[in-house]
PDB file of C-alpha atoms in Angstrom:
ATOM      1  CA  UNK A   4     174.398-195.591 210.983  1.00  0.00           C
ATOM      2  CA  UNK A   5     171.821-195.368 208.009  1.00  0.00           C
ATOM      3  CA  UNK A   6     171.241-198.343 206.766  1.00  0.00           C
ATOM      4  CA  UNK A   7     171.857-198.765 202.358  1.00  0.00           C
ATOM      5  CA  UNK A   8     168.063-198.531 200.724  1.00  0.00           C
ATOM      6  CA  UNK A   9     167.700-200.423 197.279  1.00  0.00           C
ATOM      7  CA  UNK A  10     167.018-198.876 194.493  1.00  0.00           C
ATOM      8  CA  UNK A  11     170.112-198.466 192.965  1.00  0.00           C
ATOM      9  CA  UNK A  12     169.808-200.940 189.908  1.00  0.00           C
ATOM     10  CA  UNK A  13     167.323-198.957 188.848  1.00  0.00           C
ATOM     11  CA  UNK A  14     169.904-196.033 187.641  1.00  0.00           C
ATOM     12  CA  UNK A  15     170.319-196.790 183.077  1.00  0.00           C
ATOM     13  CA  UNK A  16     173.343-197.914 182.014  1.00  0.00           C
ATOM     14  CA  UNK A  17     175.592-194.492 181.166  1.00  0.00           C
ATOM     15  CA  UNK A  18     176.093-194.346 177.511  1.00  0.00           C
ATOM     16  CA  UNK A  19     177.328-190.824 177.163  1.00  0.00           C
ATOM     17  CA  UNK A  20     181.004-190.091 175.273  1.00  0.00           C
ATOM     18  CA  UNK A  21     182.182-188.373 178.470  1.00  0.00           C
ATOM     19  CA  UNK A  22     181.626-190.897 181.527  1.00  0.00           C
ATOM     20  CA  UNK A  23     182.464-188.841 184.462  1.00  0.00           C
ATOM     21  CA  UNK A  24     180.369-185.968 183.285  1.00  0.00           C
ATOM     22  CA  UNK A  25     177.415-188.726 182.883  1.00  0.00           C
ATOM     23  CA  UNK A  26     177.925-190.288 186.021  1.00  0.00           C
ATOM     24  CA  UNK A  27     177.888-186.865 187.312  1.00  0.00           C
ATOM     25  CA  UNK A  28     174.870-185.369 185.878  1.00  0.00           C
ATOM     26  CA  UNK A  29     172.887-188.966 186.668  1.00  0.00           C
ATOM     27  CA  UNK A  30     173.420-188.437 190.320  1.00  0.00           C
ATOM     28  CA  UNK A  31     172.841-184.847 190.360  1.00  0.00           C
ATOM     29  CA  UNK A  32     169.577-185.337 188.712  1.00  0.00           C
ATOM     30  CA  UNK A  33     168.367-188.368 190.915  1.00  0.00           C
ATOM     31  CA  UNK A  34     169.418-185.532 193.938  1.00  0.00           C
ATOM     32  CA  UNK A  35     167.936-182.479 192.642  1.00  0.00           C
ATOM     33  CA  UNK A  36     164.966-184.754 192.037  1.00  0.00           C
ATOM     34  CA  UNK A  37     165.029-185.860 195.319  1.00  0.00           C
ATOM     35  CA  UNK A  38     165.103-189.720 194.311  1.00  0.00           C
ATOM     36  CA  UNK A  39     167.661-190.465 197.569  1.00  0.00           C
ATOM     37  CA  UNK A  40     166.400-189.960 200.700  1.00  0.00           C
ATOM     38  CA  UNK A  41     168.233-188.311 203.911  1.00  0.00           C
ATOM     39  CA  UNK A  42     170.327-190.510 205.138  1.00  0.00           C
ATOM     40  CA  UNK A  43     170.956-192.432 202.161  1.00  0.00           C
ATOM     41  CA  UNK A  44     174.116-193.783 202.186  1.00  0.00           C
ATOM     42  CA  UNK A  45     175.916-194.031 198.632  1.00  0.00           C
ATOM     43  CA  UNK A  46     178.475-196.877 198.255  1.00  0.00           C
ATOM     44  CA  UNK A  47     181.288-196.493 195.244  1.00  0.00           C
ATOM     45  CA  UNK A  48     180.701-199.573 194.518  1.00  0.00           C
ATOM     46  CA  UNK A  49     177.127-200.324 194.587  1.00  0.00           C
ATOM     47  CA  UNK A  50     176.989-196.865 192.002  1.00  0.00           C
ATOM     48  CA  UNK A  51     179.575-198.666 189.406  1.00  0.00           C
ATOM     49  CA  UNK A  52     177.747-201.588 189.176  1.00  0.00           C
ATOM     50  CA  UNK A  53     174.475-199.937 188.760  1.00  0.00           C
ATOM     51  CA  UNK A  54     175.818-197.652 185.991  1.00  0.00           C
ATOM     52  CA  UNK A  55     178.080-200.643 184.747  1.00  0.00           C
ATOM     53  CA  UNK A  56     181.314-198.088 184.632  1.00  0.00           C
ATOM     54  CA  UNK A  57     184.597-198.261 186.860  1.00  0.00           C
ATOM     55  CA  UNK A  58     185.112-196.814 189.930  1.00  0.00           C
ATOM     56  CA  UNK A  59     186.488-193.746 188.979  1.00  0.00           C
ATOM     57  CA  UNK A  60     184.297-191.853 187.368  1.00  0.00           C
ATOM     58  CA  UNK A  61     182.008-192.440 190.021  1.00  0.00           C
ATOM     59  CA  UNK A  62     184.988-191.541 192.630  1.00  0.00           C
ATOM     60  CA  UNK A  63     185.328-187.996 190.696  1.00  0.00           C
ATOM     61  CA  UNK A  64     181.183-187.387 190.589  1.00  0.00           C
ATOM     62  CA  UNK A  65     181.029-187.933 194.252  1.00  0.00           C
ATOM     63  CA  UNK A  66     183.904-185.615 195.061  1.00  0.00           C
ATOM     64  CA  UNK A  67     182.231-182.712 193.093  1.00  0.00           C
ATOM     65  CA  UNK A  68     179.000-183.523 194.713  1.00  0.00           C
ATOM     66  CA  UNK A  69     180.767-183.610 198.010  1.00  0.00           C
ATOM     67  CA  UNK A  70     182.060-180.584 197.303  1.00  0.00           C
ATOM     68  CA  UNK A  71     178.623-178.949 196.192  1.00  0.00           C
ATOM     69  CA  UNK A  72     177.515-180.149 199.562  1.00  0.00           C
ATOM     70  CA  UNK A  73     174.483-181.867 198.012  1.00  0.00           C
ATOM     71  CA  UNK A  74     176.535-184.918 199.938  1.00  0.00           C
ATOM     72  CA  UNK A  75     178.601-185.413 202.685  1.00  0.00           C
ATOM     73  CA  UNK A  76     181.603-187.954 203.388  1.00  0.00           C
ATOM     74  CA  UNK A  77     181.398-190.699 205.764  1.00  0.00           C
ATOM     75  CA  UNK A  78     184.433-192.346 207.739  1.00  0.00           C
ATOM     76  CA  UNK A  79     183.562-195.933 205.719  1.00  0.00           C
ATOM     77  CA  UNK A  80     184.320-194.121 202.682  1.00  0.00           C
ATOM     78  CA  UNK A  81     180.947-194.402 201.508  1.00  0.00           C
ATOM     79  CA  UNK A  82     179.299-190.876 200.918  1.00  0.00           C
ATOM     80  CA  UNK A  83     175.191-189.885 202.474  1.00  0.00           C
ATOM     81  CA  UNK A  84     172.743-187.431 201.820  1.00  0.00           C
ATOM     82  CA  UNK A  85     172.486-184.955 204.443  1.00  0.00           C
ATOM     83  CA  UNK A  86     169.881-185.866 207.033  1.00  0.00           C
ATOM     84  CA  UNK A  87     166.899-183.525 207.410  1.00  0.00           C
ATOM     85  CA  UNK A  88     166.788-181.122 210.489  1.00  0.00           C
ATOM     86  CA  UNK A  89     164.416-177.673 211.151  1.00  0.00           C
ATOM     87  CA  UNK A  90     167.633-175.917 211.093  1.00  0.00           C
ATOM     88  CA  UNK A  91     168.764-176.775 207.879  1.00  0.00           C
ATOM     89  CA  UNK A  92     165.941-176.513 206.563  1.00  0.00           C
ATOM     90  CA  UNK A  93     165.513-173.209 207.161  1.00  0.00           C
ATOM     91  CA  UNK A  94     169.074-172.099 206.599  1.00  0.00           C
ATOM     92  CA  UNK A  95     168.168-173.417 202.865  1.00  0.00           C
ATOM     93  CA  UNK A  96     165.074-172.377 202.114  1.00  0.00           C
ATOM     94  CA  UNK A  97     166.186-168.531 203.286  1.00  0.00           C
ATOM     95  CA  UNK A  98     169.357-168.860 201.159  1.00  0.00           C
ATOM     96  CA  UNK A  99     167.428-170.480 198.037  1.00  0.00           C
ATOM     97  CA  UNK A 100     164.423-167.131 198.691  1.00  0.00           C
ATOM     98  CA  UNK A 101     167.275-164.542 198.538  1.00  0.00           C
ATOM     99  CA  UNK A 102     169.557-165.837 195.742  1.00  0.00           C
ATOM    100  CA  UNK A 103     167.060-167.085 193.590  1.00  0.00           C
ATOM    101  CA  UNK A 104     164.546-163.765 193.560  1.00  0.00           C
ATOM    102  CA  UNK A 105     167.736-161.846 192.847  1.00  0.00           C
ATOM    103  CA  UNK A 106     168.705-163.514 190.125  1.00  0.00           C
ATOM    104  CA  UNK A 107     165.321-163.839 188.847  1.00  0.00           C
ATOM    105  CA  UNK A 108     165.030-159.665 188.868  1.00  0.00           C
ATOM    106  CA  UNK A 109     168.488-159.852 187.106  1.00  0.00           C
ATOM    107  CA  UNK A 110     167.563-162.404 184.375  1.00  0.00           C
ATOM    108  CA  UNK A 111     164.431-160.543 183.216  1.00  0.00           C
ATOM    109  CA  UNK A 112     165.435-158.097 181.355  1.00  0.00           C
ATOM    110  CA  UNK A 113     167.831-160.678 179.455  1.00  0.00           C
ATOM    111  CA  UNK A 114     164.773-162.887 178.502  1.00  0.00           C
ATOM    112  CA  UNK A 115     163.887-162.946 174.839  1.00  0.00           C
ATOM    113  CA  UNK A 116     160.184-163.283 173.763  1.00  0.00           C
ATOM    114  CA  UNK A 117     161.066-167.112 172.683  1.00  0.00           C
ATOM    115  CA  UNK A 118     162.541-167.633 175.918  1.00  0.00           C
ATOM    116  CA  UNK A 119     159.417-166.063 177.674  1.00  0.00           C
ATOM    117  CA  UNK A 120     156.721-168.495 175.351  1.00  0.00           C
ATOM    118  CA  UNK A 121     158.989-171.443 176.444  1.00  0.00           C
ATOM    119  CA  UNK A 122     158.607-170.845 180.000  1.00  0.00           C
ATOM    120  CA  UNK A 123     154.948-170.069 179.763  1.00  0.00           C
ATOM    121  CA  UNK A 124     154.418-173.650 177.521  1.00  0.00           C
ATOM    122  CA  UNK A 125     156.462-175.005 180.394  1.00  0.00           C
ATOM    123  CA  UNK A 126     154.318-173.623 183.401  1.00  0.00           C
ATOM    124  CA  UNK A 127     151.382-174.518 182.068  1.00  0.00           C
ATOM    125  CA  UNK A 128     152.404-178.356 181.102  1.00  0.00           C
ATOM    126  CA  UNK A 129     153.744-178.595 184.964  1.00  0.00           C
ATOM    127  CA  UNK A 130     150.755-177.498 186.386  1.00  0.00           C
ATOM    128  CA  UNK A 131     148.827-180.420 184.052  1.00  0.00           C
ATOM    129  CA  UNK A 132     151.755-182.965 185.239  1.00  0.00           C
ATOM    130  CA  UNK A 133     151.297-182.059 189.180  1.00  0.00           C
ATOM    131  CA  UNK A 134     147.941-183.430 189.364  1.00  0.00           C
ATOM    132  CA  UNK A 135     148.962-187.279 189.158  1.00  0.00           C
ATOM    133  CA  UNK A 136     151.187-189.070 190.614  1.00  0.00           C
ATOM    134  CA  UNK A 137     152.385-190.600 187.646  1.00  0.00           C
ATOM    135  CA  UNK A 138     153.511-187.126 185.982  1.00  0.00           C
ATOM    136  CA  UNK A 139     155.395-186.225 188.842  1.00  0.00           C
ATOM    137  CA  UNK A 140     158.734-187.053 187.493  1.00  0.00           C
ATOM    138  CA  UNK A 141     157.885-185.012 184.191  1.00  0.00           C
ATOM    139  CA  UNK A 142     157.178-182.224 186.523  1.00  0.00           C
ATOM    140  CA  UNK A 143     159.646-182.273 188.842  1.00  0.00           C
ATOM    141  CA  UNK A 144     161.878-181.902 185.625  1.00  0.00           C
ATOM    142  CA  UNK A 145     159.807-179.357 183.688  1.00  0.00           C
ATOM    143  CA  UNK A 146     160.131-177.604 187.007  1.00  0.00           C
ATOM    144  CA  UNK A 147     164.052-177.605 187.251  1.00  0.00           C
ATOM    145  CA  UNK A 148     164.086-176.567 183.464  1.00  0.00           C
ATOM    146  CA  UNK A 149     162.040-173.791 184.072  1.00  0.00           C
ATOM    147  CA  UNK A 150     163.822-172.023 186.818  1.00  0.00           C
ATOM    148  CA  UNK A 151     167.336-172.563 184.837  1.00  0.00           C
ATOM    149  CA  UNK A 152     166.356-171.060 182.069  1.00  0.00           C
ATOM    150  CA  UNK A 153     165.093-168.372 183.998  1.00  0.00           C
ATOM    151  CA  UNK A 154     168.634-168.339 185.872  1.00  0.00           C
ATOM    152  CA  UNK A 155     170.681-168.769 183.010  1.00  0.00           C
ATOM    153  CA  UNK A 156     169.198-165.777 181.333  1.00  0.00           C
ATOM    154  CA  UNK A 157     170.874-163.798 184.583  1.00  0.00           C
ATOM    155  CA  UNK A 158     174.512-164.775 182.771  1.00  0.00           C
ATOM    156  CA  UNK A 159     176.088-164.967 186.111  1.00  0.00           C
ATOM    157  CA  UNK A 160     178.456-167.987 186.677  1.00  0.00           C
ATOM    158  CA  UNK A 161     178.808-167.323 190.328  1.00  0.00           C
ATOM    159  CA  UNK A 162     175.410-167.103 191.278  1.00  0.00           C
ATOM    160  CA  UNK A 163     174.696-170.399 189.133  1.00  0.00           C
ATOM    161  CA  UNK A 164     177.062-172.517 191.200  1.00  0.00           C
ATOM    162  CA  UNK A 165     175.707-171.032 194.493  1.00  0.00           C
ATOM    163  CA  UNK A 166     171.807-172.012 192.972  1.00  0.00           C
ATOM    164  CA  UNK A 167     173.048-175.473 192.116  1.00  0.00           C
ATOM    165  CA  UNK A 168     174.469-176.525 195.296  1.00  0.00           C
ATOM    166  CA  UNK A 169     171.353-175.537 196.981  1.00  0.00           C
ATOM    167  CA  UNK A 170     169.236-177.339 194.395  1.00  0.00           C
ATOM    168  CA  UNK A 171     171.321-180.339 195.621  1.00  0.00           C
ATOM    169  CA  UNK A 172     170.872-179.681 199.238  1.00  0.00           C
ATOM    170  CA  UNK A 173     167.412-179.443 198.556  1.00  0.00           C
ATOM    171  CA  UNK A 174     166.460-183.239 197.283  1.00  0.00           C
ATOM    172  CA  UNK A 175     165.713-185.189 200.483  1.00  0.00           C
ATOM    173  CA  UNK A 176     163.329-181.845 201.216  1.00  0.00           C
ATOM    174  CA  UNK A 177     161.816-182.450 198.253  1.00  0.00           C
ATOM    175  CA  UNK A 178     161.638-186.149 198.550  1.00  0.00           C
ATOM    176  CA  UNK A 179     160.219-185.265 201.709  1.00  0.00           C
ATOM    177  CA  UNK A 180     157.028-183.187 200.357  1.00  0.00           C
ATOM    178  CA  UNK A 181     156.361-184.924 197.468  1.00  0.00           C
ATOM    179  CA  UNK A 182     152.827-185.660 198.679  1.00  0.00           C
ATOM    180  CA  UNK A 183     152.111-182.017 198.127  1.00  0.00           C
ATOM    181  CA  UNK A 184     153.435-181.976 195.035  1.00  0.00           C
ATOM    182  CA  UNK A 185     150.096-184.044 193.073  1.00  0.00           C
ATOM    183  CA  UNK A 186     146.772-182.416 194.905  1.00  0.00           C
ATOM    184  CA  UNK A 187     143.992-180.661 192.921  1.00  0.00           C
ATOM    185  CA  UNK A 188     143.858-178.165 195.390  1.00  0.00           C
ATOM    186  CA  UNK A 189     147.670-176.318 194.828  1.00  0.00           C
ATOM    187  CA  UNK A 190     147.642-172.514 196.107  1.00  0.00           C
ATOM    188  CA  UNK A 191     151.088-172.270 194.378  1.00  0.00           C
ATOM    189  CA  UNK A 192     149.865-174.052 190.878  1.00  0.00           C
ATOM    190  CA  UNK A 193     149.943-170.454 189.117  1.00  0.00           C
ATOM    191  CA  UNK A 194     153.282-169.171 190.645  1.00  0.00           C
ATOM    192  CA  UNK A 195     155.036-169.860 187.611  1.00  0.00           C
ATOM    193  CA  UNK A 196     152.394-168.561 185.029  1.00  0.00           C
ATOM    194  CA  UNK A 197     152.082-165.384 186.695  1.00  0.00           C
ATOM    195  CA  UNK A 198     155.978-164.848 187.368  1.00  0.00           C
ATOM    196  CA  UNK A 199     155.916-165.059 183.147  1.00  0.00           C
ATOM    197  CA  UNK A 200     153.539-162.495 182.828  1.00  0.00           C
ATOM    198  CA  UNK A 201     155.359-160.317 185.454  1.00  0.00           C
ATOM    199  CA  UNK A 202     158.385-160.795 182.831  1.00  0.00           C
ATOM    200  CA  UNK A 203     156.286-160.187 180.365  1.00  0.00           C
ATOM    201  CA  UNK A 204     154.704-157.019 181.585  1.00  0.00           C
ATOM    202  CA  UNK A 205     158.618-155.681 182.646  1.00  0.00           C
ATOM    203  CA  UNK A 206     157.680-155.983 186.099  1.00  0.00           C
ATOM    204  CA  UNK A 207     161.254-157.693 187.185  1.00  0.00           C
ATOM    205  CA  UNK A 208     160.526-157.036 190.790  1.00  0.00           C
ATOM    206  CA  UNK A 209     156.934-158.465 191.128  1.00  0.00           C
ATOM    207  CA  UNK A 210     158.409-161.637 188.999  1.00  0.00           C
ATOM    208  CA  UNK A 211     161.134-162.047 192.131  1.00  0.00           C
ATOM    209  CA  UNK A 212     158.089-162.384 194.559  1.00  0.00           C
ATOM    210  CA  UNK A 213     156.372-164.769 192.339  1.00  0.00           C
ATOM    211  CA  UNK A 214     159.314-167.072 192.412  1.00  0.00           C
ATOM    212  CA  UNK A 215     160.725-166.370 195.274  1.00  0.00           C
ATOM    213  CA  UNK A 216     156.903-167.196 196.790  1.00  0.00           C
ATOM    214  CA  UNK A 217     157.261-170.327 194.604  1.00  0.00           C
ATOM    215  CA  UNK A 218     160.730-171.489 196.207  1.00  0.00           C
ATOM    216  CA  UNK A 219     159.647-171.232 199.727  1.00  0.00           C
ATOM    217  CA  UNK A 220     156.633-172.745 199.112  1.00  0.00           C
ATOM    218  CA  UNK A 221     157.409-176.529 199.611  1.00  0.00           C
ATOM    219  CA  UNK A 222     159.423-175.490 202.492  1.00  0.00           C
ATOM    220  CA  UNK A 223     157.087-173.644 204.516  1.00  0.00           C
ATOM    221  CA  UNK A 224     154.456-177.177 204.036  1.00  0.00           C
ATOM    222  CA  UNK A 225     157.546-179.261 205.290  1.00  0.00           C
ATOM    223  CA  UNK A 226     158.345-176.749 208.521  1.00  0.00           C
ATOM    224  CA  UNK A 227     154.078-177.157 208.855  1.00  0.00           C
ATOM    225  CA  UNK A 228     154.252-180.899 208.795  1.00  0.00           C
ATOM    226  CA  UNK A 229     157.199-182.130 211.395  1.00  0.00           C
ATOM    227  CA  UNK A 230     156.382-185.987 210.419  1.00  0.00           C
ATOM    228  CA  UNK A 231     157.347-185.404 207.196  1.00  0.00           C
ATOM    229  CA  UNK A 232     161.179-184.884 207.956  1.00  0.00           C
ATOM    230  CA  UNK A 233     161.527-188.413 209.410  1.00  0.00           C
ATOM    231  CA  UNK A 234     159.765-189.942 205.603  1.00  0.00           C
TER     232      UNK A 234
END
């Protein structure tokens, strides 16, 4: 059995009105961001005391997260990110490729010319962030804002839900790769910049293989370095 990893105290205190959606959107941002390994186990708890609520709130946030399979339910009662294998990482990456291109060519057309500056200010200030360590938090966020408001644009509810799971499924991969993530030397730096200017341009379908090239590209260096899936 995984063994708990420390860390946990270093989750803020939730101050939000509504503490189950807080709890909830803290530990969906710490897995989108990939800030929990695979194999993490996730005690109730341990998370209560870190973000100084009760029990249940935390009880409810790991149920939906459960249930969004970004984690997965142990017989001690504790919950774990799901461990890292070729297979699921493939099964992922060809399921994030088709869903989010598709509703990439949907949203385009939706995409307002304030919406379309936004997400070129925001391509450009990633690909500034990516080269340090130290802004790889900022960019790991800037990234996530930039695809929703792509995907939000595509006004479809469904499709959202299916693209959040996977974004949640997707952490410990992106934990995994991080390493790639601040190089002077990244092929996919302009993805996003020229995915905008597809948008711009109406070129919907050319703006799907932009981003769809963008979301396979940390898995393809993952399935290229094997040691990275036991980091």
């Amino acid at each position: 059995m995984a063994a708990m990893l420390p860390a946990l105290g270093e989750i803020k205190p939730v101050v939000r009105s509504s503490v189950s959606d807080a709890v909830y959107q803290t530990l969906r941002n710490k897995l989108m961001h990939g800030e929990y390994p695979a194999g993490q186990l996730l005690g109730i708890q341990d998370l209560a005391n870190a973000l100084e609520t009760s029990t249940m709130p935390v009880r409810e946030a790991l149920r939906q997260l459960v249930a969004q399979q970004g984690l997965e339910p142990m017989r001690s009662g504790t919950v774990r990110v799901p461990l890292i294998t070729p297979e699921r990482l493939d099964d992922i990456r060809r399921s994030r490729v088709l869903i989010e291109g598709t509703v990439t060519e949907w949203a385009g057309p939706r995409l307002t010319a304030r919406q379309l500056d936004d997400l070129e200010q925001l391509a450009a200030e990633i690909t500034v962030a990516r080269r340090s360590r130290e802004g790889l938090a900022d960019s790991l966020e800037k990234n996530r804002i930039f695809h929703y408001t792509i995907y939000q644009a595509a006004q479809s509810p469904v499709m959202l839900a299916m693209i959040d799971s996977l974004w949640l499924q997707s952490g410990a991969y992106l934990r995994a790769t991080r390493e790639f993530l601040h190089t002077d030397t990244i092929a996919a730096d302009r993805l996003h910049e020229s995915a905008v200017a597809a948008m711009r341009a109406g070129d919907y379908a050319q703006a799907r293989k932009f981003i769809e090239t963008d979301v396979s590209w940390v898995f393809d260096r993952l399935s290229a370095v094997p040691d990275a899936m036991s980091r």
